[in-house]
PDB file of C-alpha atoms in Angstrom:
ATOM      1  CA  UNK F 796     -46.107  15.916  41.693  1.00 46.00           C
ATOM      2  CA  UNK F 797     -48.442  14.021  40.019  1.00 48.00           C
ATOM      3  CA  UNK F 798     -48.169  15.472  36.627  1.00 50.00           C
ATOM      4  CA  UNK F 799     -44.339  15.071  36.869  1.00 56.00           C
ATOM      5  CA  UNK F 800     -45.039  11.528  37.302  1.00 59.00           C
ATOM      6  CA  UNK F 801     -47.147  11.572  34.702  1.00 60.00           C
ATOM      7  CA  UNK F 802     -44.088  13.458  32.089  1.00 63.00           C
ATOM      8  CA  UNK F 803     -41.778  10.938  33.923  1.00 58.00           C
ATOM      9  CA  UNK F 804     -43.510   8.133  32.663  1.00 57.00           C
ATOM     10  CA  UNK F 805     -44.267   8.989  29.068  1.00 58.00           C
ATOM     11  CA  UNK F 806     -40.874  10.305  28.776  1.00 56.00           C
ATOM     12  CA  UNK F 807     -39.453   6.832  29.482  1.00 55.00           C
ATOM     13  CA  UNK F 808     -42.191   4.550  27.624  1.00 56.00           C
ATOM     14  CA  UNK F 809     -40.663   7.173  24.686  1.00 56.00           C
ATOM     15  CA  UNK F 810     -37.164   6.306  24.830  1.00 52.00           C
ATOM     16  CA  UNK F 811     -38.489   2.583  25.268  1.00 46.00           C
ATOM     17  CA  UNK F 812     -40.527   2.815  22.499  1.00 44.00           C
ATOM     18  CA  UNK F 813     -37.505   3.990  20.769  1.00 44.00           C
ATOM     19  CA  UNK F 814     -34.956   1.311  22.232  1.00 42.00           C
ATOM     20  CA  UNK F 815     -37.340  -1.268  20.635  1.00 44.00           C
ATOM     21  CA  UNK F 816     -37.178   0.565  16.551  1.00 44.00           C
ATOM     22  CA  UNK F 817     -33.749   1.492  16.983  1.00 45.00           C
ATOM     23  CA  UNK F 818     -31.948  -2.671  16.196  1.00 46.00           C
ATOM     24  CA  UNK F 819     -34.203  -2.173  13.255  1.00 48.00           C
ATOM     25  CA  UNK F 820     -31.611   0.318  10.436  1.00 46.00           C
ATOM     26  CA  UNK F 821     -28.584  -1.550  11.990  1.00 45.00           C
ATOM     27  CA  UNK F 822     -30.353  -5.150  10.678  1.00 43.00           C
ATOM     28  CA  UNK F 823     -31.356  -2.791   7.405  1.00 44.00           C
ATOM     29  CA  UNK F 824     -27.900  -1.583   7.028  1.00 44.00           C
ATOM     30  CA  UNK F 825     -26.067  -4.506   7.559  1.00 45.00           C
ATOM     31  CA  UNK F 826     -28.673  -6.601   4.972  1.00 44.00           C
ATOM     32  CA  UNK F 827     -27.390  -3.696   2.979  1.00 46.00           C
ATOM     33  CA  UNK F 828     -23.894  -4.560   2.829  1.00 49.00           C
ATOM     34  CA  UNK F 829     -24.814  -8.125   2.438  1.00 45.00           C
ATOM     35  CA  UNK F 830     -25.884  -7.214  -0.867  1.00 47.00           C
ATOM     36  CA  UNK F 831     -22.953  -4.753  -1.915  1.00 49.00           C
ATOM     37  CA  UNK F 832     -20.560  -8.225  -1.419  1.00 50.00           C
ATOM     38  CA  UNK F 833     -21.881  -9.779  -4.840  1.00 49.00           C
ATOM     39  CA  UNK F 834     -21.447  -6.834  -6.690  1.00 46.00           C
ATOM     40  CA  UNK F 835     -18.779  -5.617  -6.102  1.00 46.00           C
ATOM     41  CA  UNK F 836     -17.432  -9.477  -7.001  1.00 50.00           C
ATOM     42  CA  UNK F 837     -20.017  -9.161 -10.008  1.00 49.00           C
ATOM     43  CA  UNK F 838     -18.166  -6.070 -11.336  1.00 49.00           C
ATOM     44  CA  UNK F 839     -15.157  -7.375 -10.942  1.00 48.00           C
ATOM     45  CA  UNK F 840     -15.494  -9.878 -13.033  1.00 50.00           C
ATOM     46  CA  UNK F 841     -17.184  -8.080 -15.867  1.00 44.00           C
ATOM     47  CA  UNK F 842     -14.257  -6.308 -15.451  1.00 49.00           C
ATOM     48  CA  UNK F 843     -11.599  -8.952 -15.758  1.00 49.00           C
ATOM     49  CA  UNK F 844     -13.301 -10.662 -18.988  1.00 49.00           C
ATOM     50  CA  UNK F 845     -12.896  -6.900 -20.270  1.00 47.00           C
ATOM     51  CA  UNK F 846      -9.847  -6.662 -20.604  1.00 52.00           C
ATOM     52  CA  UNK F 847      -9.282 -10.614 -21.117  1.00 43.00           C
ATOM     53  CA  UNK F 848     -11.529  -9.745 -24.507  1.00 43.00           C
ATOM     54  CA  UNK F 849      -9.821  -6.579 -25.392  1.00 43.00           C
ATOM     55  CA  UNK F 850      -5.942  -8.503 -24.677  1.00 48.00           C
ATOM     56  CA  UNK F 851      -7.389 -11.201 -27.504  1.00 42.00           C
ATOM     57  CA  UNK F 852      -8.582  -8.777 -29.397  1.00 45.00           C
ATOM     58  CA  UNK F 853      -5.133  -6.955 -29.863  1.00 45.00           C
ATOM     59  CA  UNK F 854      -4.004 -10.262 -30.590  1.00 44.00           C
ATOM     60  CA  UNK F 855      -5.983 -11.328 -33.342  1.00 43.00           C
ATOM     61  CA  UNK F 856      -4.855  -8.113 -34.764  1.00 43.00           C
ATOM     62  CA  UNK F 857      -1.021  -8.064 -34.157  1.00 42.00           C
ATOM     63  CA  UNK F 858      -2.009 -11.682 -36.131  1.00 46.00           C
ATOM     64  CA  UNK F 859      -2.359  -9.994 -39.747  1.00 43.00           C
ATOM     65  CA  UNK F 860       0.284  -7.326 -39.170  1.00 42.00           C
ATOM     66  CA  UNK F 861       2.845 -10.341 -38.681  1.00 42.00           C
ATOM     67  CA  UNK F 862       1.572 -11.999 -41.778  1.00 41.00           C
ATOM     68  CA  UNK F 863       2.313  -9.568 -43.897  1.00 41.00           C
ATOM     69  CA  UNK F 864       5.356  -8.762 -43.095  1.00 46.00           C
ATOM     70  CA  UNK F 865       6.438 -12.667 -43.784  1.00 44.00           C
ATOM     71  CA  UNK F 866       5.443 -12.121 -47.252  1.00 53.00           C
ATOM     72  CA  UNK F 867       6.544  -9.320 -48.319  1.00 63.00           C
ATOM     73  CA  UNK F 868      10.039 -10.556 -48.713  1.00 62.00           C
ATOM     74  CA  UNK F 869       8.306 -13.503 -50.897  1.00 72.00           C
ATOM     75  CA  UNK F 870       5.966 -11.031 -52.797  1.00 88.00           C
ATOM     76  CA  UNK F 871       9.170  -8.681 -53.663  1.00 90.00           C
ATOM     77  CA  UNK F 872      11.440 -12.215 -55.046  1.00 91.00           C
ATOM     78  CA  UNK F 873       8.744 -12.845 -56.932  1.00 92.00           C
ATOM     79  CA  UNK F 874       8.423  -9.607 -58.850  1.00 93.00           C
ATOM     80  CA  UNK F 875      12.211  -9.352 -59.015  1.00 93.00           C
ATOM     81  CA  UNK F 876      12.012 -12.610 -60.813  1.00 92.00           C
ATOM     82  CA  UNK F 877       9.335 -11.663 -62.834  1.00 93.00           C
ATOM     83  CA  UNK F 878      10.833  -8.376 -63.894  1.00 93.00           C
ATOM     84  CA  UNK F 879      14.268  -9.916 -64.818  1.00 94.00           C
ATOM     85  CA  UNK F 880      13.585 -13.405 -66.613  1.00 92.00           C
ATOM     86  CA  UNK F 881      16.619 -15.566 -66.743  1.00 91.00           C
ATOM     87  CA  UNK F 882      17.930 -14.540 -63.141  1.00 90.00           C
ATOM     88  CA  UNK F 883      21.076 -11.472 -63.023  1.00 93.00           C
ATOM     89  CA  UNK F 884      23.369 -12.454 -65.861  1.00 90.00           C
ATOM     90  CA  UNK F 885      20.839 -12.839 -68.599  1.00 92.00           C
ATOM     91  CA  UNK F 886      20.312  -9.351 -68.593  1.00 93.00           C
ATOM     92  CA  UNK F 887      21.817  -6.640 -70.764  1.00 92.00           C
ATOM     93  CA  UNK F 888      22.361  -3.544 -68.687  1.00 94.00           C
ATOM     94  CA  UNK F 889      24.283  -4.408 -65.587  1.00 95.00           C
ATOM     95  CA  UNK F 890      27.173  -3.250 -63.157  1.00 96.00           C
ATOM     96  CA  UNK F 891      29.519  -4.258 -60.909  1.00 97.00           C
ATOM     97  CA  UNK F 892      30.722  -2.622 -58.272  1.00 97.00           C
ATOM     98  CA  UNK F 893      33.471  -2.897 -55.744  1.00 97.00           C
ATOM     99  CA  UNK F 894      33.939  -0.994 -52.130  1.00 97.00           C
ATOM    100  CA  UNK F 895      35.919  -2.840 -49.422  1.00 95.00           C
ATOM    101  CA  UNK F 896      34.321  -6.410 -49.118  1.00 96.00           C
ATOM    102  CA  UNK F 897      31.648  -5.782 -50.146  1.00 97.00           C
ATOM    103  CA  UNK F 898      30.895  -6.531 -54.590  1.00 97.00           C
ATOM    104  CA  UNK F 899      27.588  -5.271 -55.116  1.00 97.00           C
ATOM    105  CA  UNK F 900      25.770  -6.201 -59.079  1.00 97.00           C
ATOM    106  CA  UNK F 901      23.831  -4.283 -60.372  1.00 97.00           C
ATOM    107  CA  UNK F 902      20.608  -4.131 -63.468  1.00 96.00           C
ATOM    108  CA  UNK F 903      19.064  -1.482 -64.481  1.00 96.00           C
ATOM    109  CA  UNK F 904      15.644  -0.963 -66.334  1.00 94.00           C
ATOM    110  CA  UNK F 905      13.103   1.288 -67.694  1.00 93.00           C
ATOM    111  CA  UNK F 906      10.771   1.947 -64.691  1.00 93.00           C
ATOM    112  CA  UNK F 907       9.628   3.990 -62.119  1.00 93.00           C
ATOM    113  CA  UNK F 908      12.740   4.810 -59.642  1.00 93.00           C
ATOM    114  CA  UNK F 909      11.846   1.562 -57.709  1.00 94.00           C
ATOM    115  CA  UNK F 910      15.281  -0.012 -55.678  1.00 96.00           C
ATOM    116  CA  UNK F 911      15.467  -3.665 -54.643  1.00 96.00           C
ATOM    117  CA  UNK F 912      18.408  -4.987 -52.732  1.00 97.00           C
ATOM    118  CA  UNK F 913      18.872  -8.699 -51.979  1.00 95.00           C
ATOM    119  CA  UNK F 914      14.744  -8.922 -52.542  1.00 94.00           C
ATOM    120  CA  UNK F 915      14.213  -6.297 -50.011  1.00 95.00           C
ATOM    121  CA  UNK F 916      13.535  -2.367 -50.437  1.00 95.00           C
ATOM    122  CA  UNK F 917      16.366  -0.249 -50.249  1.00 95.00           C
ATOM    123  CA  UNK F 918      15.625   2.375 -47.261  1.00 95.00           C
ATOM    124  CA  UNK F 919      14.034  -1.114 -44.905  1.00 95.00           C
ATOM    125  CA  UNK F 920      18.050  -2.655 -46.374  1.00 96.00           C
ATOM    126  CA  UNK F 921      19.770  -0.468 -45.729  1.00 96.00           C
ATOM    127  CA  UNK F 922      18.254   0.718 -41.694  1.00 95.00           C
ATOM    128  CA  UNK F 923      17.089   4.329 -43.381  1.00 94.00           C
ATOM    129  CA  UNK F 924      20.207   5.716 -43.228  1.00 96.00           C
ATOM    130  CA  UNK F 925      20.008   8.823 -45.491  1.00 96.00           C
ATOM    131  CA  UNK F 926      23.994   8.647 -45.804  1.00 97.00           C
ATOM    132  CA  UNK F 927      23.578   5.076 -47.288  1.00 97.00           C
ATOM    133  CA  UNK F 928      20.860   5.906 -49.145  1.00 96.00           C
ATOM    134  CA  UNK F 929      22.236   8.892 -51.006  1.00 96.00           C
ATOM    135  CA  UNK F 930      25.581   6.427 -51.473  1.00 96.00           C
ATOM    136  CA  UNK F 931      22.470   4.491 -53.813  1.00 96.00           C
ATOM    137  CA  UNK F 932      20.726   7.069 -55.961  1.00 95.00           C
ATOM    138  CA  UNK F 933      23.437   9.592 -56.658  1.00 96.00           C
ATOM    139  CA  UNK F 934      24.240   8.565 -59.730  1.00 96.00           C
ATOM    140  CA  UNK F 935      21.238   8.354 -60.696  1.00 96.00           C
ATOM    141  CA  UNK F 936      20.815  11.849 -60.006  1.00 95.00           C
ATOM    142  CA  UNK F 937      23.868  13.074 -61.308  1.00 95.00           C
ATOM    143  CA  UNK F 938      21.740  12.123 -64.490  1.00 95.00           C
ATOM    144  CA  UNK F 939      18.447  13.149 -63.743  1.00 94.00           C
ATOM    145  CA  UNK F 940      16.980   9.514 -64.027  1.00 94.00           C
ATOM    146  CA  UNK F 941      16.125   9.210 -60.512  1.00 90.00           C
ATOM    147  CA  UNK F 942      12.875   8.348 -61.164  1.00 92.00           C
ATOM    148  CA  UNK F 943      13.427   6.361 -64.483  1.00 93.00           C
ATOM    149  CA  UNK F 944      14.998   3.375 -64.255  1.00 96.00           C
ATOM    150  CA  UNK F 945      14.807   0.323 -61.513  1.00 95.00           C
ATOM    151  CA  UNK F 946      17.520  -1.053 -59.769  1.00 96.00           C
ATOM    152  CA  UNK F 947      17.629  -4.639 -58.615  1.00 97.00           C
ATOM    153  CA  UNK F 948      20.754  -5.372 -56.726  1.00 97.00           C
ATOM    154  CA  UNK F 949      22.443  -8.296 -55.288  1.00 96.00           C
ATOM    155  CA  UNK F 950      25.285  -7.551 -52.509  1.00 97.00           C
ATOM    156  CA  UNK F 951      27.238  -9.388 -50.534  1.00 97.00           C
ATOM    157  CA  UNK F 952      30.206  -8.910 -48.116  1.00 96.00           C
ATOM    158  CA  UNK F 953      31.671  -6.356 -46.214  1.00 95.00           C
ATOM    159  CA  UNK F 954      28.595  -4.075 -44.008  1.00 96.00           C
ATOM    160  CA  UNK F 955      26.577  -1.641 -45.028  1.00 97.00           C
ATOM    161  CA  UNK F 956      28.557   0.879 -45.880  1.00 96.00           C
ATOM    162  CA  UNK F 957      30.960  -0.884 -47.758  1.00 97.00           C
ATOM    163  CA  UNK F 958      27.283  -2.425 -50.422  1.00 97.00           C
ATOM    164  CA  UNK F 959      26.012   1.463 -50.790  1.00 97.00           C
ATOM    165  CA  UNK F 960      28.941   2.317 -51.647  1.00 97.00           C
ATOM    166  CA  UNK F 961      29.764  -0.891 -53.949  1.00 97.00           C
ATOM    167  CA  UNK F 962      26.111   0.053 -55.648  1.00 97.00           C
ATOM    168  CA  UNK F 963      26.926   3.204 -56.217  1.00 97.00           C
ATOM    169  CA  UNK F 964      30.050   2.063 -58.624  1.00 97.00           C
ATOM    170  CA  UNK F 965      27.807  -0.481 -59.719  1.00 97.00           C
ATOM    171  CA  UNK F 966      24.875   1.771 -61.216  1.00 97.00           C
ATOM    172  CA  UNK F 967      27.514   4.296 -62.658  1.00 97.00           C
ATOM    173  CA  UNK F 968      29.371   1.171 -64.483  1.00 96.00           C
ATOM    174  CA  UNK F 969      25.686   0.087 -65.843  1.00 96.00           C
ATOM    175  CA  UNK F 970      24.951   4.017 -66.840  1.00 96.00           C
ATOM    176  CA  UNK F 971      27.654   3.479 -68.987  1.00 96.00           C
ATOM    177  CA  UNK F 972      26.390   0.592 -70.792  1.00 94.00           C
ATOM    178  CA  UNK F 973      23.253   2.613 -71.419  1.00 94.00           C
ATOM    179  CA  UNK F 974      24.696   5.189 -73.463  1.00 94.00           C
ATOM    180  CA  UNK F 975      28.793   6.530 -73.417  1.00 94.00           C
ATOM    181  CA  UNK F 976      27.225   9.492 -73.334  1.00 96.00           C
ATOM    182  CA  UNK F 977      27.177   9.252 -69.695  1.00 96.00           C
ATOM    183  CA  UNK F 978      31.156   8.959 -69.325  1.00 96.00           C
ATOM    184  CA  UNK F 979      32.020  12.504 -68.560  1.00 96.00           C
ATOM    185  CA  UNK F 980      29.261  13.514 -66.278  1.00 96.00           C
ATOM    186  CA  UNK F 981      29.760  10.655 -63.628  1.00 96.00           C
ATOM    187  CA  UNK F 982      33.854  10.527 -64.708  1.00 96.00           C
ATOM    188  CA  UNK F 983      33.338  14.460 -63.287  1.00 95.00           C
ATOM    189  CA  UNK F 984      31.350  13.992 -60.245  1.00 95.00           C
ATOM    190  CA  UNK F 985      33.961  10.671 -58.949  1.00 95.00           C
ATOM    191  CA  UNK F 986      31.202   7.517 -59.882  1.00 96.00           C
ATOM    192  CA  UNK F 987      33.192   5.786 -61.787  1.00 96.00           C
ATOM    193  CA  UNK F 988      36.477   5.072 -59.557  1.00 96.00           C
ATOM    194  CA  UNK F 989      36.909   2.508 -57.635  1.00 96.00           C
ATOM    195  CA  UNK F 990      37.989   3.104 -54.420  1.00 96.00           C
ATOM    196  CA  UNK F 991      40.564   0.847 -53.526  1.00 95.00           C
ATOM    197  CA  UNK F 992      41.399   1.626 -49.932  1.00 96.00           C
ATOM    198  CA  UNK F 993      41.554  -1.643 -47.792  1.00 96.00           C
ATOM    199  CA  UNK F 994      41.871  -1.985 -43.451  1.00 95.00           C
ATOM    200  CA  UNK F 995      45.000  -2.118 -42.912  1.00 96.00           C
ATOM    201  CA  UNK F 996      46.529  -5.717 -41.554  1.00 97.00           C
ATOM    202  CA  UNK F 997      47.277  -5.881 -37.728  1.00 97.00           C
ATOM    203  CA  UNK F 998      50.913  -6.148 -37.259  1.00 97.00           C
ATOM    204  CA  UNK F 999      53.039  -8.711 -34.830  1.00 97.00           C
ATOM    205  CA  UNK F1000      53.636  -7.209 -31.612  1.00 96.00           C
ATOM    206  CA  UNK F1001      51.164  -4.850 -32.022  1.00 97.00           C
ATOM    207  CA  UNK F1002      47.241  -3.836 -31.067  1.00 97.00           C
ATOM    208  CA  UNK F1003      46.041  -2.704 -34.411  1.00 97.00           C
ATOM    209  CA  UNK F1004      47.794  -1.688 -37.368  1.00 97.00           C
ATOM    210  CA  UNK F1005      49.688   0.865 -36.034  1.00 97.00           C
ATOM    211  CA  UNK F1006      48.529   1.203 -32.494  1.00 97.00           C
ATOM    212  CA  UNK F1007      51.423  -0.076 -30.350  1.00 96.00           C
ATOM    213  CA  UNK F1008      51.473  -0.793 -26.475  1.00 96.00           C
ATOM    214  CA  UNK F1009      51.643   1.303 -23.916  1.00 95.00           C
ATOM    215  CA  UNK F1010      56.237   1.378 -24.210  1.00 94.00           C
ATOM    216  CA  UNK F1011      57.704   1.012 -20.738  1.00 93.00           C
ATOM    217  CA  UNK F1012      61.506   2.050 -19.820  1.00 91.00           C
ATOM    218  CA  UNK F1013      62.247  -0.359 -16.966  1.00 86.00           C
TER     219      UNK F1013
END
């Protein structure tokens, strides 16, 4: 019994010792958690500031491109005025083309094949439409002059399709001022023929030129 009592007292003392030590880890854990909160808040602040810096840098990068887009038409206008002293009316190699309601005044000068319409690049003005761009370049390509002349155009009226075809006729007529030998190949390609087709007028009692409302017998 004496041995059993000593063993019991030793076990009880060990239990009391562990109970005394056990609260310390909990205190340490609570202390570590309190430390983590400011770290998380500081990292969140760093992330937000980094996002703000990235947004500010992207805005700063976007500003020069917008400035270039604004200045490009001005530079082209200066370029055209330097190439055409006295304006379009003072030039010798010119031609006027018409299609539907569109009118285009074209001037040719020796160059590298640039096409400028209303102080804008042809591809930009014609919205990159390959058919309209081909209309403009076809007269020069038919004679092999696609890199021999620069084309300057003032166009108004109608839509882009009508203006492109009017420019084609104007370029063909301007090439006749260069040499009368060009008449035969241009005529063969049908580039000197004025297309007189226009939209037919609306009629009274009809919805459009020929479209009639649905017929009702009763």
